[in-house]
mmCIF file of C-alpha atoms and ligand atoms in Angstrom:
data_model
loop_
_atom_site.group_PDB
_atom_site.id
_atom_site.type_symbol
_atom_site.label_atom_id
_atom_site.label_comp_id
_atom_site.label_asym_id
_atom_site.label_seq_id
_atom_site.Cartn_x
_atom_site.Cartn_y
_atom_site.Cartn_z
ATOM 1 C CA UNK B 292 49.399 102.636 152.665
ATOM 2 C CA UNK B 293 50.477 106.227 152.445
ATOM 3 C CA UNK B 294 51.407 108.458 149.571
ATOM 4 C CA UNK B 295 51.542 112.149 148.823
ATOM 5 C CA UNK B 296 49.791 112.784 145.508
ATOM 6 C CA UNK B 297 51.449 116.175 144.971
ATOM 7 C CA UNK B 298 54.898 114.652 145.623
ATOM 8 C CA UNK B 299 54.206 111.768 143.221
ATOM 9 C CA UNK B 300 53.331 114.298 140.472
ATOM 10 C CA UNK B 301 56.583 116.175 141.201
ATOM 11 C CA UNK B 302 58.518 112.889 141.007
ATOM 12 C CA UNK B 303 56.974 112.066 137.625
ATOM 13 C CA UNK B 304 57.912 115.483 136.238
ATOM 14 C CA UNK B 305 61.488 115.193 137.575
ATOM 15 C CA UNK B 306 61.784 111.674 136.171
ATOM 16 C CA UNK B 307 60.761 112.806 132.671
ATOM 17 C CA UNK B 308 63.258 115.688 132.795
ATOM 18 C CA UNK B 309 66.088 113.310 133.772
ATOM 19 C CA UNK B 310 65.211 110.850 131.003
ATOM 20 C CA UNK B 311 64.953 113.646 128.451
ATOM 21 C CA UNK B 312 68.225 115.299 129.508
ATOM 22 C CA UNK B 313 70.031 111.943 129.382
ATOM 23 C CA UNK B 314 68.867 111.351 125.806
ATOM 24 C CA UNK B 315 66.842 108.281 126.750
ATOM 25 C CA UNK B 316 63.756 109.728 125.090
ATOM 26 C CA UNK B 317 62.847 112.691 122.925
ATOM 27 C CA UNK B 318 60.386 115.419 123.906
ATOM 28 C CA UNK B 319 57.534 113.572 122.231
ATOM 29 C CA UNK B 320 58.472 109.942 122.967
ATOM 30 C CA UNK B 321 58.229 108.026 126.221
ATOM 31 C CA UNK B 322 55.898 108.121 129.199
ATOM 32 C CA UNK B 323 55.732 107.190 132.869
ATOM 33 C CA UNK B 324 53.167 106.494 135.547
ATOM 34 C CA UNK B 325 52.808 105.732 139.238
ATOM 35 C CA UNK B 326 50.063 103.780 140.919
ATOM 36 C CA UNK B 327 48.846 105.351 144.110
ATOM 37 C CA UNK B 328 49.765 102.418 146.319
ATOM 38 C CA UNK B 329 46.856 100.298 147.449
ATOM 39 C CA UNK B 330 44.369 101.968 145.071
ATOM 40 C CA UNK B 331 43.253 101.489 141.456
ATOM 41 C CA UNK B 332 44.186 105.072 140.584
ATOM 42 C CA UNK B 333 47.212 105.914 138.437
ATOM 43 C CA UNK B 334 49.032 109.183 137.763
ATOM 44 C CA UNK B 335 50.322 109.190 134.182
ATOM 45 C CA UNK B 336 52.098 111.622 131.868
ATOM 46 C CA UNK B 337 49.886 113.315 129.259
ATOM 47 C CA UNK B 338 49.834 112.577 125.530
ATOM 48 C CA UNK B 339 51.500 114.926 123.051
ATOM 49 C CA UNK B 340 53.050 117.444 125.486
ATOM 50 C CA UNK B 341 56.829 118.076 125.350
ATOM 51 C CA UNK B 342 58.173 115.729 128.026
ATOM 52 C CA UNK B 343 61.170 117.829 129.034
ATOM 53 C CA UNK B 344 58.959 120.691 130.168
ATOM 54 C CA UNK B 345 56.076 118.989 131.937
ATOM 55 C CA UNK B 346 54.558 120.585 135.016
ATOM 56 C CA UNK B 347 52.876 118.750 137.918
ATOM 57 C CA UNK B 348 49.464 120.114 136.865
ATOM 58 C CA UNK B 349 49.874 118.462 133.428
ATOM 59 C CA UNK B 350 49.815 114.971 134.990
ATOM 60 C CA UNK B 351 46.573 113.029 134.396
ATOM 61 C CA UNK B 352 44.848 110.759 136.924
ATOM 62 C CA UNK B 353 43.179 107.683 135.409
ATOM 63 C CA UNK B 354 41.640 104.429 136.588
ATOM 64 C CA UNK B 355 42.848 101.024 135.389
ATOM 65 C CA UNK B 356 40.396 101.131 132.459
ATOM 66 C CA UNK B 357 41.925 104.350 131.131
ATOM 67 C CA UNK B 358 39.072 106.626 132.253
ATOM 68 C CA UNK B 359 40.248 110.115 133.185
ATOM 69 C CA UNK B 360 39.477 110.908 136.831
ATOM 70 C CA UNK B 361 41.292 114.226 136.931
ATOM 71 C CA UNK B 362 43.357 116.312 134.526
ATOM 72 C CA UNK B 363 43.174 118.732 131.632
ATOM 73 C CA UNK B 364 44.984 116.636 129.031
ATOM 74 C CA UNK B 365 44.514 113.174 127.532
ATOM 75 C CA UNK B 366 46.574 110.400 129.160
ATOM 76 C CA UNK B 367 49.502 108.880 127.260
ATOM 77 C CA UNK B 368 48.253 106.634 124.430
ATOM 78 C CA UNK B 369 50.276 103.876 126.097
ATOM 79 C CA UNK B 370 48.007 103.749 129.159
ATOM 80 C CA UNK B 371 47.025 100.218 127.998
ATOM 81 C CA UNK B 372 50.340 98.644 128.968
ATOM 82 C CA UNK B 373 50.720 100.750 132.109
ATOM 83 C CA UNK B 374 47.304 99.532 133.273
ATOM 84 C CA UNK B 375 47.931 95.941 132.134
ATOM 85 C CA UNK B 376 51.162 95.841 134.197
ATOM 86 C CA UNK B 377 49.472 97.200 137.345
ATOM 87 C CA UNK B 378 46.693 94.626 137.002
ATOM 88 C CA UNK B 379 49.214 91.785 136.669
ATOM 89 C CA UNK B 380 51.927 92.924 139.119
ATOM 90 C CA UNK B 381 50.704 93.915 142.582
ATOM 91 C CA UNK B 382 54.350 94.564 143.584
ATOM 92 C CA UNK B 383 54.764 97.270 140.919
ATOM 93 C CA UNK B 384 53.836 100.913 141.584
ATOM 94 C CA UNK B 385 55.813 102.615 138.802
ATOM 95 C CA UNK B 386 56.200 102.065 135.057
ATOM 96 C CA UNK B 387 58.583 103.941 132.749
ATOM 97 C CA UNK B 388 58.685 103.699 128.965
ATOM 98 C CA UNK B 389 61.628 105.155 127.021
ATOM 99 C CA UNK B 390 63.135 104.918 123.560
ATOM 100 C CA UNK B 391 66.660 104.319 124.977
ATOM 101 C CA UNK B 392 68.826 104.305 121.826
ATOM 102 C CA UNK B 393 71.595 101.884 122.838
ATOM 103 C CA UNK B 394 69.271 99.342 124.478
ATOM 104 C CA UNK B 395 66.776 99.502 121.613
ATOM 105 C CA UNK B 396 69.563 99.462 119.014
ATOM 106 C CA UNK B 397 71.054 96.229 120.387
ATOM 107 C CA UNK B 398 67.593 94.624 120.350
ATOM 108 C CA UNK B 399 67.109 95.746 116.725
ATOM 109 C CA UNK B 400 70.154 93.646 115.908
ATOM 110 C CA UNK B 401 68.760 90.732 117.939
ATOM 111 C CA UNK B 402 71.328 91.125 120.739
ATOM 112 C CA UNK B 403 70.109 90.327 124.253
ATOM 113 C CA UNK B 404 71.525 91.953 127.388
ATOM 114 C CA UNK B 405 74.352 89.765 128.700
ATOM 115 C CA UNK B 406 76.091 89.479 132.102
ATOM 116 C CA UNK B 407 78.922 91.928 131.436
ATOM 117 C CA UNK B 408 78.742 93.652 134.854
ATOM 118 C CA UNK B 409 77.472 92.824 138.327
ATOM 119 C CA UNK B 410 74.346 94.920 137.718
ATOM 120 C CA UNK B 411 73.526 93.202 134.458
ATOM 121 C CA UNK B 412 74.066 89.767 136.015
ATOM 122 C CA UNK B 413 71.951 90.488 139.087
ATOM 123 C CA UNK B 414 69.385 93.172 138.170
ATOM 124 C CA UNK B 415 68.897 92.385 134.499
ATOM 125 C CA UNK B 416 69.373 88.643 134.579
ATOM 126 C CA UNK B 417 66.933 88.167 131.703
ATOM 127 C CA UNK B 418 65.386 91.017 129.728
ATOM 128 C CA UNK B 419 62.944 89.622 127.146
ATOM 129 C CA UNK B 420 62.694 91.193 123.683
ATOM 130 C CA UNK B 421 59.013 91.283 122.650
ATOM 131 C CA UNK B 422 57.950 91.214 119.028
ATOM 132 C CA UNK B 423 56.584 94.373 117.441
ATOM 133 C CA UNK B 424 53.028 95.476 118.195
ATOM 134 C CA UNK B 425 51.576 98.781 117.121
ATOM 135 C CA UNK B 426 52.042 101.452 119.852
ATOM 136 C CA UNK B 427 49.038 102.500 121.903
ATOM 137 C CA UNK B 428 47.053 99.296 121.377
ATOM 138 C CA UNK B 429 45.444 96.803 123.740
ATOM 139 C CA UNK B 430 47.384 94.072 121.851
ATOM 140 C CA UNK B 431 50.661 95.669 122.966
ATOM 141 C CA UNK B 432 49.306 95.927 126.527
ATOM 142 C CA UNK B 433 48.350 92.222 126.548
ATOM 143 C CA UNK B 434 51.768 91.161 125.202
ATOM 144 C CA UNK B 435 53.599 93.230 127.830
ATOM 145 C CA UNK B 436 51.386 91.923 130.655
ATOM 146 C CA UNK B 437 52.063 88.316 129.587
ATOM 147 C CA UNK B 438 55.826 88.816 129.601
ATOM 148 C CA UNK B 439 56.520 91.196 132.492
ATOM 149 C CA UNK B 440 56.144 88.536 135.213
ATOM 150 C CA UNK B 441 59.479 87.963 136.951
ATOM 151 C CA UNK B 442 61.270 90.763 135.082
ATOM 152 C CA UNK B 443 62.348 94.317 135.871
ATOM 153 C CA UNK B 444 62.175 95.305 132.214
ATOM 154 C CA UNK B 445 61.205 94.216 128.727
ATOM 155 C CA UNK B 446 62.360 95.573 125.370
ATOM 156 C CA UNK B 447 59.819 96.268 122.638
ATOM 157 C CA UNK B 448 61.243 95.363 119.241
ATOM 158 C CA UNK B 449 61.486 98.384 116.898
ATOM 159 C CA UNK B 450 60.260 100.632 119.706
ATOM 160 C CA UNK B 451 61.877 100.951 123.134
ATOM 161 C CA UNK B 452 62.067 99.894 126.772
ATOM 162 C CA UNK B 453 59.548 99.324 129.561
ATOM 163 C CA UNK B 454 60.925 99.210 133.116
ATOM 164 C CA UNK B 455 58.924 98.603 136.280
ATOM 165 C CA UNK B 456 59.616 99.089 139.975
ATOM 166 C CA UNK B 457 58.193 99.346 143.444
ATOM 167 C CA UNK B 458 58.598 103.091 142.967
ATOM 168 C CA UNK B 459 59.786 105.526 140.294
ATOM 169 C CA UNK B 460 63.400 105.546 141.509
ATOM 170 C CA UNK B 461 63.613 101.770 141.159
ATOM 171 C CA UNK B 462 62.177 101.849 137.621
ATOM 172 C CA UNK B 463 64.410 104.799 136.658
ATOM 173 C CA UNK B 464 67.486 102.969 137.951
ATOM 174 C CA UNK B 465 66.655 99.967 135.781
ATOM 175 C CA UNK B 466 66.324 102.169 132.663
ATOM 176 C CA UNK B 467 69.707 103.768 133.451
ATOM 177 C CA UNK B 468 71.493 100.478 134.149
ATOM 178 C CA UNK B 469 70.063 98.916 130.988
ATOM 179 C CA UNK B 470 71.377 101.748 128.847
ATOM 180 C CA UNK B 471 74.764 101.675 130.615
ATOM 181 C CA UNK B 472 75.132 97.941 130.007
ATOM 182 C CA UNK B 473 73.930 98.255 126.393
ATOM 183 C CA UNK B 474 76.521 100.988 125.808
ATOM 184 C CA UNK B 475 79.288 98.816 127.285
ATOM 185 C CA UNK B 476 78.224 95.910 125.086
ATOM 186 C CA UNK B 477 78.203 98.178 122.033
ATOM 187 C CA UNK B 478 81.727 99.451 122.770
ATOM 188 C CA UNK B 479 82.964 95.904 123.381
ATOM 189 C CA UNK B 480 81.362 94.676 120.155
ATOM 190 C CA UNK B 481 83.403 97.233 118.224
ATOM 191 C CA UNK B 482 86.592 95.649 119.579
ATOM 192 C CA UNK B 483 85.643 92.024 119.077
ATOM 193 C CA UNK B 484 82.964 91.305 121.693
ATOM 194 C CA UNK B 485 82.442 91.373 125.455
ATOM 195 C CA UNK B 486 83.947 89.001 127.980
ATOM 196 C CA UNK B 487 81.127 87.773 130.223
ATOM 197 C CA UNK B 488 81.168 87.137 133.982
ATOM 198 C CA UNK B 489 81.720 83.349 134.309
ATOM 199 C CA UNK B 490 78.526 81.432 135.135
ATOM 200 C CA UNK B 491 79.965 79.961 138.377
ATOM 201 C CA UNK B 492 80.694 83.506 139.554
ATOM 202 C CA UNK B 493 77.118 84.518 138.730
ATOM 203 C CA UNK B 494 75.830 81.644 140.859
ATOM 204 C CA UNK B 495 78.045 82.845 143.712
ATOM 205 C CA UNK B 496 76.748 86.404 143.306
ATOM 206 C CA UNK B 497 73.146 85.136 143.386
ATOM 207 C CA UNK B 498 73.873 83.243 146.610
ATOM 208 C CA UNK B 499 75.463 86.343 148.151
ATOM 209 C CA UNK B 500 72.517 88.525 147.150
ATOM 210 C CA UNK B 501 70.000 85.745 148.007
ATOM 211 C CA UNK B 502 68.403 85.870 144.545
HETATM 212 ZN ZN1 LIG U 769 57.121 104.598 122.734
#
């Protein structure tokens, strides 16, 4: 197991800037973390600070119980679900939470992500929509942990998106693809609805990609 703590902090800061610039979260909404692979220590974005202007030294190091090991600021109030995911998914080393407007908007209307593109058919085969729980609570963490098994992402009703990955790039890609697909579905819905990839073609794709 090897990781560069300073580089992971830089990656977190870059990731938040990208998400903020792309309009996937506001300066005060959203958070991200990375687990230092093979340990029980997590680097997480701080609470309350403006996310588009974070610096590596603002990042907080916590354990899986939310205790601060290192850092000046308080960890994100959502550390519960970050920690709950790491405890449940040994394959996950990065968690990103955004308030992606298109993805969240479709879920508000009860619309699930559908196989409209290759990415949505393969990467996002099934993205559960979880019922509302108050942000920052252990109850939300427990609900996410129960439902994240076997998925790259879940959508929190009336709230936003949680994406996971082996590393930050993988989680970031999932957030981006989700929003892209949600936007396509929204555009298609305006003109009468989306044509979906036929199910036999999806089976073929899964065979090709060995899914
Ligand atoms: Zn949130």
